[in-house]
Structures are given as C-alpha cells and as structure tokens.
Short mmCIF file of C-alpha atoms and ligand atoms in Angstrom, two decimals:
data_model
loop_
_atom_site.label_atom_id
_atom_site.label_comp_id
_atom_site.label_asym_id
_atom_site.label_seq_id
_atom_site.Cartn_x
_atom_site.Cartn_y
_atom_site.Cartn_z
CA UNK A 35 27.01 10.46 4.79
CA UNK A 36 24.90 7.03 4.87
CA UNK A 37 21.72 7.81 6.55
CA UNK A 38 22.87 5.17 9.49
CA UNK A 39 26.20 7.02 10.29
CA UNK A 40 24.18 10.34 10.65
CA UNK A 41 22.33 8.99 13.50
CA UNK A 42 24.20 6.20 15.06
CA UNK A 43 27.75 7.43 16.17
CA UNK A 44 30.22 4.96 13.73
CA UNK A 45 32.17 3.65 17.18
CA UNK A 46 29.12 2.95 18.51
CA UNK A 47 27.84 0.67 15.79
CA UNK A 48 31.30 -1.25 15.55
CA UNK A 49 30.91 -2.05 18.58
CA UNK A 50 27.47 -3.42 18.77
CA UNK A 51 28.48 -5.42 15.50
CA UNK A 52 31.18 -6.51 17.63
CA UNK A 53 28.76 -7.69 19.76
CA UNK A 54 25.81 -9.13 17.94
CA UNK A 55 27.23 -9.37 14.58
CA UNK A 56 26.43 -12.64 13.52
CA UNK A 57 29.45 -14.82 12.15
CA UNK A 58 27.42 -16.20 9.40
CA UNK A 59 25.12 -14.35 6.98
CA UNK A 60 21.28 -15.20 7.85
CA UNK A 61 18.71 -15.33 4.70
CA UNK A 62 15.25 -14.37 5.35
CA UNK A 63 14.11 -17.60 4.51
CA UNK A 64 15.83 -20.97 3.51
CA UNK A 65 13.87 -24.09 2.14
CA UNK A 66 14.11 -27.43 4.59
CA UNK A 67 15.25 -30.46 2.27
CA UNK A 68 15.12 -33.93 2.50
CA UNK A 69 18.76 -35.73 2.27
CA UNK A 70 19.84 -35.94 -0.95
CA UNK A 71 20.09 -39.88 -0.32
CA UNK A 72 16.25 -39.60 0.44
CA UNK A 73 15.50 -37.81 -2.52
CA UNK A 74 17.47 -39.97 -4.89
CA UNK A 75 15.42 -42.93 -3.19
CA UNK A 76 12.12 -41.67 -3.82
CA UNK A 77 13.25 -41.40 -7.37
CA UNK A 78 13.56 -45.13 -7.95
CA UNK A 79 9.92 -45.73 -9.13
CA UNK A 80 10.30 -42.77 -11.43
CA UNK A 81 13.37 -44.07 -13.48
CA UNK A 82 12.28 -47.57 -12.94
CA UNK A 83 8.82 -46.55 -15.19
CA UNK A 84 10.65 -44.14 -16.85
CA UNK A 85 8.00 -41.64 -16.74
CA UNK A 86 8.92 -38.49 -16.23
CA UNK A 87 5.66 -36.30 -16.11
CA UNK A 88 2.24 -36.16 -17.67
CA UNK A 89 -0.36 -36.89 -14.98
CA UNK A 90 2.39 -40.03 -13.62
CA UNK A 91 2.14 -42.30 -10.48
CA UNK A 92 3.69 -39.94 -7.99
CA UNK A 93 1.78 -36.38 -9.05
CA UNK A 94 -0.85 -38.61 -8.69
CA UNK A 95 -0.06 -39.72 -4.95
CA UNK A 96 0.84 -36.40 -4.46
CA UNK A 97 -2.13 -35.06 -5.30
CA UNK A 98 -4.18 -37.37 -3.07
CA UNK A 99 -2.09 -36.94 -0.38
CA UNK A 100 -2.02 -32.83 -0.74
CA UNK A 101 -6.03 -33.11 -0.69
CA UNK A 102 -6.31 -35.00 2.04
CA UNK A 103 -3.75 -32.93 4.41
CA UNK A 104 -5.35 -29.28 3.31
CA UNK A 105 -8.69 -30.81 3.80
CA UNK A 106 -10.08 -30.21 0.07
CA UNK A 107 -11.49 -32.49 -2.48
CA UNK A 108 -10.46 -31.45 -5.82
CA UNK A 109 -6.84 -30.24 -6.21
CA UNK A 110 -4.97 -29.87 -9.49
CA UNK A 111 -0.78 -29.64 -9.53
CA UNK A 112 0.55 -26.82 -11.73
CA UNK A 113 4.34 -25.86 -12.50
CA UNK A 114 4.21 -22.91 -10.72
CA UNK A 115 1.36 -20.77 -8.75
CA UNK A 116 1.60 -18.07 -11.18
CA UNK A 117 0.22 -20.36 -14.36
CA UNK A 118 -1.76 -21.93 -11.68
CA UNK A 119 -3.47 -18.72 -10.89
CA UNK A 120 -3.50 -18.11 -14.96
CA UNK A 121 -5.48 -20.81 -15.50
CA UNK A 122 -7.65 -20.67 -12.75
CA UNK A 123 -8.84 -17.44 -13.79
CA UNK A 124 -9.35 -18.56 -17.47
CA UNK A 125 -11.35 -21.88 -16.37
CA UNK A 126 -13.75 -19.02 -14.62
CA UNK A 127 -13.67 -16.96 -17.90
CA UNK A 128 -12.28 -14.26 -16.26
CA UNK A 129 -10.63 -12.91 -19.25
CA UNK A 130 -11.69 -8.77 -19.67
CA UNK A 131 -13.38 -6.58 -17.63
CA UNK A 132 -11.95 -5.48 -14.37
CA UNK A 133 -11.24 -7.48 -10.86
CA UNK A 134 -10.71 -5.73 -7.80
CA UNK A 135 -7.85 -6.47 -5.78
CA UNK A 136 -4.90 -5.52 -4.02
CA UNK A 137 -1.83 -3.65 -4.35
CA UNK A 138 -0.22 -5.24 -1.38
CA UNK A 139 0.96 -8.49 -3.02
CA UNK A 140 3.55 -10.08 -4.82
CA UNK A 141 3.70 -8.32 -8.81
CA UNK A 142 2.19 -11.88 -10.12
CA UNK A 143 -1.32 -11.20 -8.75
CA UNK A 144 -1.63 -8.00 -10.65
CA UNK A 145 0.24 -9.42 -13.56
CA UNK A 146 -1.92 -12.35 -14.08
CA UNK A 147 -4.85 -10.41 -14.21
CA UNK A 148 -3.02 -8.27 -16.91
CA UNK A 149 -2.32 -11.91 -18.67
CA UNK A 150 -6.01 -12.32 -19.19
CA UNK A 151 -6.86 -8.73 -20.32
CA UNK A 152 -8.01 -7.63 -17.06
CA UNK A 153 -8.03 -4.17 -15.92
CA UNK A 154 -7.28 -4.77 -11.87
CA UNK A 155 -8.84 -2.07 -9.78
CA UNK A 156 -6.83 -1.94 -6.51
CA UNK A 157 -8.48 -1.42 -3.29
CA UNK A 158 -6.68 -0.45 -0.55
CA UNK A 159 -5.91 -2.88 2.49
CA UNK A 160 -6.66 -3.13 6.37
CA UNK A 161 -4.08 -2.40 8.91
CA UNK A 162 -3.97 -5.62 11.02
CA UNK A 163 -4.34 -8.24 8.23
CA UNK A 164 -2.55 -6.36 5.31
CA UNK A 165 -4.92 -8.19 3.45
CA UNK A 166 -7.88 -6.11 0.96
CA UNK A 167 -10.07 -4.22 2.68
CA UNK A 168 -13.63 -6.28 2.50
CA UNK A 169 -15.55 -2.57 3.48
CA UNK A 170 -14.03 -0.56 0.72
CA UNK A 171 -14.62 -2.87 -2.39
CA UNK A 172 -18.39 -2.53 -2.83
CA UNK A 173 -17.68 1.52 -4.23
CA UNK A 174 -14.79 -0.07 -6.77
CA UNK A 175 -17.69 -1.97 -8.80
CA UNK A 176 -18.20 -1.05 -11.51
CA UNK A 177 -20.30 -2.22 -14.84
CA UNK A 178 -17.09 -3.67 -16.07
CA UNK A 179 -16.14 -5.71 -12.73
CA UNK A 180 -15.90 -9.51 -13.25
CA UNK A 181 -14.68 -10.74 -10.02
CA UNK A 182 -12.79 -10.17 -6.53
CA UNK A 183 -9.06 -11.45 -6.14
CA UNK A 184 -8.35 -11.52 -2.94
CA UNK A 185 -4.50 -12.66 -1.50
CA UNK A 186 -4.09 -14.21 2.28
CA UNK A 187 -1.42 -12.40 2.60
CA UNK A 188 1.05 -13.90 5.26
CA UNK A 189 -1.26 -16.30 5.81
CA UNK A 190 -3.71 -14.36 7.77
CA UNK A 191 -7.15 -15.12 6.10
CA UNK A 192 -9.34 -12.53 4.11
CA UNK A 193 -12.56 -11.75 5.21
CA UNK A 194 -13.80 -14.71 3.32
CA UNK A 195 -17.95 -13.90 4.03
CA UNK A 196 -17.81 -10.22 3.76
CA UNK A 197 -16.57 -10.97 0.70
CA UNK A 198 -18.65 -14.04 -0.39
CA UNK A 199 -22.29 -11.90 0.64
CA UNK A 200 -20.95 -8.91 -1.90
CA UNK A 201 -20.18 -11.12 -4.77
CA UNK A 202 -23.30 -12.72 -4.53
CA UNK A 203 -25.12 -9.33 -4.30
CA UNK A 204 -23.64 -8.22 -7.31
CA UNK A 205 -23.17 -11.65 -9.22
CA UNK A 206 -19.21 -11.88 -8.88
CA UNK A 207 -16.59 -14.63 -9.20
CA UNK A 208 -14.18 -14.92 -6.04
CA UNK A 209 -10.84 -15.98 -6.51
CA UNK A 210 -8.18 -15.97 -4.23
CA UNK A 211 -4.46 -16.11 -4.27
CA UNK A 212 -3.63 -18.71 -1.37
CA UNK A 213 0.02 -18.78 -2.35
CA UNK A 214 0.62 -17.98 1.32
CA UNK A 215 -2.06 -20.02 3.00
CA UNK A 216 -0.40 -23.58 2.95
CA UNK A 217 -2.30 -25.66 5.78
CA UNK A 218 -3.81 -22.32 6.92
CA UNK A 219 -7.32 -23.23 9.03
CA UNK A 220 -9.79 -20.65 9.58
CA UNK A 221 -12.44 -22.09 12.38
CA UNK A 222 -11.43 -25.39 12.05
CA UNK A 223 -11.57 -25.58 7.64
CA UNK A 224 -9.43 -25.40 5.61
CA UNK A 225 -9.04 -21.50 3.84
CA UNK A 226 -8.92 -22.59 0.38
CA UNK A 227 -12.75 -24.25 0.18
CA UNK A 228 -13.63 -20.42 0.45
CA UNK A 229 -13.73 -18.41 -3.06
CA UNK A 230 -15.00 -20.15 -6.43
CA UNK A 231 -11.13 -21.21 -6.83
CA UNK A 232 -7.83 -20.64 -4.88
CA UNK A 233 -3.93 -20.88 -5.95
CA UNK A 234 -1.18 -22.42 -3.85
CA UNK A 235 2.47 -21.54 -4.47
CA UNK A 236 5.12 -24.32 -3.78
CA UNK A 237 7.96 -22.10 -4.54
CA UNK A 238 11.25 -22.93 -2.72
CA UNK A 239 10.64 -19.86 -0.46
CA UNK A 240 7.62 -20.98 0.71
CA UNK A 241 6.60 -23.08 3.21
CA UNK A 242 5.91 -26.12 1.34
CA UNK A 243 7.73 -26.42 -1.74
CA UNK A 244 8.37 -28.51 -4.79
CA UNK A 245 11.01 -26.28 -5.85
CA UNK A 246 8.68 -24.35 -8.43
CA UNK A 247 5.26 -25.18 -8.17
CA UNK A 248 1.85 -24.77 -7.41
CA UNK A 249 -1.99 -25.84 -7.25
CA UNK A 250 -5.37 -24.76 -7.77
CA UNK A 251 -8.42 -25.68 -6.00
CA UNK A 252 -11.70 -25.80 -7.17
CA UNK A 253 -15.00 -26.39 -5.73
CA UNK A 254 -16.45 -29.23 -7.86
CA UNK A 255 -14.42 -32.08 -9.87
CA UNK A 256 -16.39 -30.33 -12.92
CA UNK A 257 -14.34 -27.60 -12.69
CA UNK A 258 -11.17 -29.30 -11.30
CA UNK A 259 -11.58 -31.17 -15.01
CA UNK A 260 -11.79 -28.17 -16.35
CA UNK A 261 -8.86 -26.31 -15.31
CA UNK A 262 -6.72 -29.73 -15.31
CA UNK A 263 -8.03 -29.84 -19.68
CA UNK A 264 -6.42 -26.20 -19.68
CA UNK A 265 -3.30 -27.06 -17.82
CA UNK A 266 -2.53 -29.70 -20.68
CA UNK A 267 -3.00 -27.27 -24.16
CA UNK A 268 -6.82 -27.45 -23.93
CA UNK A 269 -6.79 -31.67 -25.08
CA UNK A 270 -9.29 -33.46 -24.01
CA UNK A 271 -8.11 -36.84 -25.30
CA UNK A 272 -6.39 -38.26 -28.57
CA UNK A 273 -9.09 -37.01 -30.29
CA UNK A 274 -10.39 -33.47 -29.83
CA UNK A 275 -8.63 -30.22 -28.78
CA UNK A 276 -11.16 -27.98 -26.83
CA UNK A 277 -9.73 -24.89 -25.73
CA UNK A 278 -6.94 -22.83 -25.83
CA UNK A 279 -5.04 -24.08 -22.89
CA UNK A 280 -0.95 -23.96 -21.94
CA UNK A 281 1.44 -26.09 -20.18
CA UNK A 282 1.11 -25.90 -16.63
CA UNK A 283 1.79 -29.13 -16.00
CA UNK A 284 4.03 -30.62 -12.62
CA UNK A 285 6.45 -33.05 -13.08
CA UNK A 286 7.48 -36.58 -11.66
CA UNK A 287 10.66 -35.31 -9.96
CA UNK A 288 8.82 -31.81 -8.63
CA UNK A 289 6.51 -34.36 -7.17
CA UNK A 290 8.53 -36.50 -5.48
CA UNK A 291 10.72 -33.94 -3.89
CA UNK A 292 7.39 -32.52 -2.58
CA UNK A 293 5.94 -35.94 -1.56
CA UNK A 294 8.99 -35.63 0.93
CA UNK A 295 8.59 -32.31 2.03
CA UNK A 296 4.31 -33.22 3.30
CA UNK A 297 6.25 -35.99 5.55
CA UNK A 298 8.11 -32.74 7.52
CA UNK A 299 5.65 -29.63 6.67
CA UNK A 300 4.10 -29.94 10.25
CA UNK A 301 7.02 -30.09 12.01
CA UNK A 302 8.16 -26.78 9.77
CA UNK A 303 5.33 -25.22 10.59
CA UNK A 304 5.91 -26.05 14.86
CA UNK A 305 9.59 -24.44 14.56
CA UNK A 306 8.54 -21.93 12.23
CA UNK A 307 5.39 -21.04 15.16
CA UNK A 308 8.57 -21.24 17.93
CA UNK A 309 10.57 -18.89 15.97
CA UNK A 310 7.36 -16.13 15.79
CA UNK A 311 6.71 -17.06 19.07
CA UNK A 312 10.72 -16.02 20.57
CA UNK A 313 10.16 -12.52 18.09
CA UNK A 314 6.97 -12.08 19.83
CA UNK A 315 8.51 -12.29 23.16
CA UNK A 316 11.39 -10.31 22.09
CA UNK A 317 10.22 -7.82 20.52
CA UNK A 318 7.63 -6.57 22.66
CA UNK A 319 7.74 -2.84 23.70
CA UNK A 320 10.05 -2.03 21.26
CA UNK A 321 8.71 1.58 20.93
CA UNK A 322 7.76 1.81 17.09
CA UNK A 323 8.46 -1.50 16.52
CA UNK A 324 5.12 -3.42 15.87
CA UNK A 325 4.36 -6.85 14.95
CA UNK A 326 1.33 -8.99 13.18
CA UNK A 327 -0.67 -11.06 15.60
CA UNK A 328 -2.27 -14.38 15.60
CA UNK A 329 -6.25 -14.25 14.88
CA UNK A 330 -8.24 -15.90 17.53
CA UNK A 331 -10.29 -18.28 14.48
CA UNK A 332 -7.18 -19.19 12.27
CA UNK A 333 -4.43 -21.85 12.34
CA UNK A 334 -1.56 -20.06 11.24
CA UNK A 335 1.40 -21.70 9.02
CA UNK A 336 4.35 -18.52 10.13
CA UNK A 337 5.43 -18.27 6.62
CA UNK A 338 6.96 -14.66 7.09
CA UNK A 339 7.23 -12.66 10.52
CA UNK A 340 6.54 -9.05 9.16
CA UNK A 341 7.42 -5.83 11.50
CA UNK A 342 6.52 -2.51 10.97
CA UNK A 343 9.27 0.25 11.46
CA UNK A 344 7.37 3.76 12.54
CA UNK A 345 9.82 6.30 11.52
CA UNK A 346 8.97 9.15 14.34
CA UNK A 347 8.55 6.39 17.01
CA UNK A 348 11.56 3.98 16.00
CA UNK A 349 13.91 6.83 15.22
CA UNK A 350 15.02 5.38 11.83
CA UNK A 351 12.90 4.55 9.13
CA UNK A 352 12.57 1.17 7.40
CA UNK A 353 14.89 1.47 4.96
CA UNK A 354 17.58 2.53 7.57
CA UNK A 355 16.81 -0.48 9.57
CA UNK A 356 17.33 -2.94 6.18
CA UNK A 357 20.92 -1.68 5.95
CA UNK A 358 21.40 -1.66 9.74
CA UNK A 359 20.44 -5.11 9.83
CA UNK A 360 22.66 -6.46 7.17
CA UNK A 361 25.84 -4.52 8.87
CA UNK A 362 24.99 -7.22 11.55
CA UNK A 363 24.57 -10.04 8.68
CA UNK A 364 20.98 -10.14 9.08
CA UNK A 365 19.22 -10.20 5.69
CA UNK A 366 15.35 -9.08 5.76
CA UNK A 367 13.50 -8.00 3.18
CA UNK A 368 10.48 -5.08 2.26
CA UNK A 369 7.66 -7.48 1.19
CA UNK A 370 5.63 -6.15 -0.34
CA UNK A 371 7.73 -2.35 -1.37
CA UNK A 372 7.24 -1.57 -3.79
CA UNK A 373 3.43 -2.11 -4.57
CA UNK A 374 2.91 -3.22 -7.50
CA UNK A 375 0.09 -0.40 -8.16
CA UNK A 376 3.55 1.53 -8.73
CA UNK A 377 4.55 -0.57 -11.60
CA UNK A 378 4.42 1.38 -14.99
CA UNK A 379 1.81 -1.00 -16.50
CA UNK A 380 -0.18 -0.11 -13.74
CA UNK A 381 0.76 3.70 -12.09
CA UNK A 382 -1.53 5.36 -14.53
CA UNK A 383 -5.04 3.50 -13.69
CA UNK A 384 -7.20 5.79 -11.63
CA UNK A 385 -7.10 2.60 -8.50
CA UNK A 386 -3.38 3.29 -8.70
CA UNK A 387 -3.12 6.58 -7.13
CA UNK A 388 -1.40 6.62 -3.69
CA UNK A 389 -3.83 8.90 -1.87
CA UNK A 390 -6.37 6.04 -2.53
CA UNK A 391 -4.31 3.63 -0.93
CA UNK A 392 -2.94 4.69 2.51
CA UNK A 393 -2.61 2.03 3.99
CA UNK A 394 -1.46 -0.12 1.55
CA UNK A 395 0.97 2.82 0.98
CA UNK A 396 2.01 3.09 4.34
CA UNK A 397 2.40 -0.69 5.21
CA UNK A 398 4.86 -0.81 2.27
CA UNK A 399 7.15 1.90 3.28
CA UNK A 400 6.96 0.94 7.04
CA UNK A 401 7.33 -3.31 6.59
CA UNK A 402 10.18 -5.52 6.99
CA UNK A 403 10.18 -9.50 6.98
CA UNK A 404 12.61 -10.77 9.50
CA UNK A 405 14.23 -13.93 8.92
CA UNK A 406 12.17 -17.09 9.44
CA UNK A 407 12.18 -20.91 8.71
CA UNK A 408 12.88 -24.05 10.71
CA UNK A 409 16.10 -24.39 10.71
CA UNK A 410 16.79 -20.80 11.71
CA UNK A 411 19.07 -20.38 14.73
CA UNK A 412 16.73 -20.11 17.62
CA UNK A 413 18.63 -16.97 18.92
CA UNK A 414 18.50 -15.21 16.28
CA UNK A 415 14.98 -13.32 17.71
CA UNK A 416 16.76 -12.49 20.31
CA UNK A 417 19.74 -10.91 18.66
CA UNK A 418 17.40 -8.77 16.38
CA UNK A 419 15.58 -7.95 19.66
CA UNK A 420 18.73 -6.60 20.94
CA UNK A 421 20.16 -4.79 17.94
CA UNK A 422 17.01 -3.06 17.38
CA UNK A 423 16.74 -2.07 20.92
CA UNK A 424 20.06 -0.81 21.56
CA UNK A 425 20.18 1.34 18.30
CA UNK A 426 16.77 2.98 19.55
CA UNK A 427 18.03 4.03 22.74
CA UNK A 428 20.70 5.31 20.47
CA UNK A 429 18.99 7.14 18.60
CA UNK A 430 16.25 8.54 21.18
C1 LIG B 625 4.95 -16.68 -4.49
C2 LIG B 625 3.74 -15.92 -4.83
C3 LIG B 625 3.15 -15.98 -6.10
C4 LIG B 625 3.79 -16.67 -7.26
O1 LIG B 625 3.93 -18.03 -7.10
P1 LIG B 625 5.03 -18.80 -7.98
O2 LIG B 625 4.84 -20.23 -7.56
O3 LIG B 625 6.37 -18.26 -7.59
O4 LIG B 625 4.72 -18.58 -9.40
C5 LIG B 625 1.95 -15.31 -6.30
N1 LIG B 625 1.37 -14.60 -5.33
C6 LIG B 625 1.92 -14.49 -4.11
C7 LIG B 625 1.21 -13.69 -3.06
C8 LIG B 625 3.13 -15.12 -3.82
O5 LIG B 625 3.69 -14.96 -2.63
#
C-alpha cells in the first residue's frame, strides 16, 4: 500500500482530485521571457558587430546596468554562479584549509569548496532563516579555518555582522553565496556589499536569469580586476599570463536575453510578493503547516515559498504530501533534501554527522517549496490551501 492510500480513504481522494485537481500540470517555478520577437531584436547589434562574447558591448551594458539596480560598484559576469563562486574563492586564495558553512544549500556550495581543496566544516542552521547559524560557528574554528561561506538562503539575509565581528576576531575571509539574494535589501543596502565577495546565480530557475549565469561582487575594482583576470585563463593582456585562471566568461547572447529580463525583474518580483502574499493568507492555521516570514529590515525578492510539513501535527509527513500534491498536478519540490553533508564526498567528515546538525536535519526532512513565479495562476494558493486542509481533517 502507498503510504497516501493508508491514510486517506482512495474514494475520498478521487474525489477531492475531482475537485481541485488542476487541469494542467503546475512546475514549481517557470522562468518569465521576453517575446521571442524582442529577443531576436535585441540581437541586432550583436550580429551586426559580429561579436559574440569576450568582454563585448552588451555584457558591458549589462554589467553597468546590473550594478546600478543591486546598488554595488564592482560587478563581474560569469557563465554560471557555480564558476562564479569558483573563482571568487580563488581570487581570495581560499584554496586549502577548511571554511565553515552550511549543509542546508544547494550541493554547489559544498562542492566548490571541494574544487579548491577545501575541507568545509558544516555548521548547523537557525530555524526561522534556514540560513547558518552565526552563534554556533565560533566553536567550528579551527587552526586550519580560512574563511566563512555563508548562503542567503531563500533570500532571507545571514546575520551579516555577527558574522563580520567573528571573522575579524579571528582574521577570516567572508564569502557568501547570494545565488538567492537577487535585489534582496537588508535596511535599505543592498545584501551583497556585505562579505569580502558574494555570488549571484542567473540560472533559468531563478529569479533573474540569463539562462545560465552568474556574477560576483567584490568590494574594490582591485579585486573585481582580479577575479575578472581569472575568469579569462589568468591573461592579463597579449603579453603576460599571470595565473592559473578558467573560462568563466558570459556571453553576448546570455547578455542580451538578461538585459531584457532587468526591464521586467521588478514587476516579477511584485507578482512573485502577491503570490507569497495569497499562500500567506491561505495557509494560515493550517495545523502543522508552517511557513517562512518576512524580516522586518529586509526587502525580500519571493524566489521560493518554502513550508514545513510537521509529521505528528500535519498527519502526513513531507514526503507524503510531495506525492499527494502531484496526484492533484501540483509539482513542489524538497529544497534542500537531501543535505549535501549526506553526500559520500562529504558523510564521513566529523561536521557531517546528523546529531550535529538538527536543525539543518530536520528542516530538510520537514520542507517543501510550493510553486511560485509570476506568471503562476493566482489561485493556485488557494487550491493548495484547500487540498492541504481537507486531507488534514482527513486524516485527524
Ligand atoms: C543555483 C544555486 C547555485 C548554482 O548556481 P548556477 O548558476 O546554477 O551554477 C549555487 N548555490 C545556490 C544556493 C543556488 O541556489
């Protein structure tokens, strides 16, 4: 027997897919594009020069323009966040030792670290934020500990002084993974001037894209030369090679498409906020059904609308609700399950051990994204609302 036919009666749940099941399948998250006439028309320059990438006219707009929107001075386009992050971490010379960070992330934080012959050492998380725990990192350093990695994750910011006033106490680089902080403002500034570098992610799930891509910024135009040398194989100019760098560089087309998408971002953001906003409202008193706040300080960009599913109080557990869900043609998904503290490169480290990490432990088996993006049909929060609702009186 599935786990949902042992405890909701199989009548009973045809007939509330009768009645909510959506007609058409619902992603968690779909990317808002320009028209493709748009798109081909922002090309025209591009073919016209017939230069395709290589530090061209329109990264060059686009970086501008990107800098002056987030509110930071020296911003560098990469490929992808991932080599963005890569680099980041080598212009730092962050390349042995251990950094502390978190489990609760996508694999590529941990992974880059790994990339630069890192040892991380995972701290466990805070409840409300799901983002590293600024109070427990101070007993993870170590002689060997080179820096703090911190991830916004969801967008909600980290405790960005906490974790400024231990770095400097113990002479440590900050670096945070921002690839969920797009336009994110924490009293009044923008997040990413906070750290000694941060990564953006313009991946087509996020919410700005360029299809793949990504930034880094850094706090002085020394070091945005820096990483921009390693981003291009280390060259300097025609005539000297000075570090081992790799190709991280954006192209002309990645740029364009994403010069179109900083024309709509704010208005994604606004539906995105309307969208939380209907969950919030619909989802309230759902017993064992909680939800992520706004903080009071920050500007928030509603990238993902995480719930937690409390097994005793819900009467399923998470991974029951994920099925339930898609019986109705809603897709969600466990972000972050599994934590990638589990992964086999990592399980064995003495950080990695789940009775370390409760929380981080817990807010992976207990989380579920719900659909969220612009376009999304505004009644979907309701619909959710209602399935989840129903099957807990069900199940009570
Ligand atoms: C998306 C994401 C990345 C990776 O970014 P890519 O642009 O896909 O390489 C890294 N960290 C986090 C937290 C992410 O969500």
């Amino acid at each position: 027997m599935s786990p949902i036919s042992r405890c909701v009666d199989n009548d009973e749940l045809a007939r509330l897919v009768r009645q909510y099941g959506l007609s058409q399948p619902v992603t968690v998250t779909r990317p808002t594009l320009p028209s493709l006439s748009e798109f081909a028309a922002s090309l025209e320059g591009v073919w016209s020069r017939c230069w395709l990438t290589n530090d061209g006219e329109v990264h060059r707009e686009l970086e501008a323009k990107l800098a002056a929107h987030l509110g930071v001075e020296h911003i560098s386009l990469f490929c992808n966040g991932t080599i963005a992050l890569l680099v980041a971490l080598q212009a730092l010379e962050i390349d042995g030792g251990e950094v502390i960070t978190t489990p609760f992330t996508f694999p590529a934080t941990a992974h880059v670290l790994h990339w630069n012959r890192v040892r991380p050492v995972f701290c466990d998380i805070e409840d409300k934020t799901f983002n590293i725990d600024a109070s427990k990192i101070e007993a993870l350093i170590g002689p060997e500990t080179r820096a703090i990695l911190g991830v916004h994750v969801y967008g909600n910011p980290c405790k960005v002084e906490t974790i400024r006033d231990i770095a400097a106490r113990h002479g440590l680089k900050v670096i945070y993974d921002a690839a969920h902080a797009f336009g994110v403002r924490l009293r009044g500034r923008s997040l990413l001037v906070h750290g000694d570098m941060s990564m953006l992610s313009f991946h087509a799930t996020k919410v700005f894209s360029t299809i793949e891509g990504g930034a880094v910024v850094s706090p002085s135009e020394e070091l945005r030369r820096r990483v921009n040398m390693l981003k291009n194989f280390g060259i300097a100019n025609e005539e000297s090679i000075i570090g081992p760098g790799l190709n991280g560089k954006m192209n002309e087309v990645q740029a364009a498409f994403g010069l179109l998408q900083l024309r709509t971002v704010e208005r994604e953001i606004a539906n995105r906020r309307q969208i939380a906003e209907s969950y919030r409202r619909h989802l309230a008193e759902i017993p064992g059904v909680s939800m992520m706040q706004d903080l009071p300080d920050a500007e928030h960009n509603y990238g993902y609308f995480p719930v937690l599913i409390d097994t005793d109080r819900y009467g399923l557990d998470r991974d029951t609700v994920y099925t339930l869900l898609k019986r109705f043609n809603i897709s969600t998904r466990k972000y972050f399950h599994p934590l990638v503290s589990h992964a086999p490169c990592y399980a064995e480290l003495p950080s990695a051990q789940p009775d370390l990490l409760p929380v981080a432990e817990r807010a992976a088996r207990e989380v579920l994204c719900l659909p969220i993006y612009g376009t999304l049909d505004p009644n979907v929060p309701q619909v959710v609302a209602r399935i989840l609702r129903e099957v807990h009186a069900h199940v009570a």
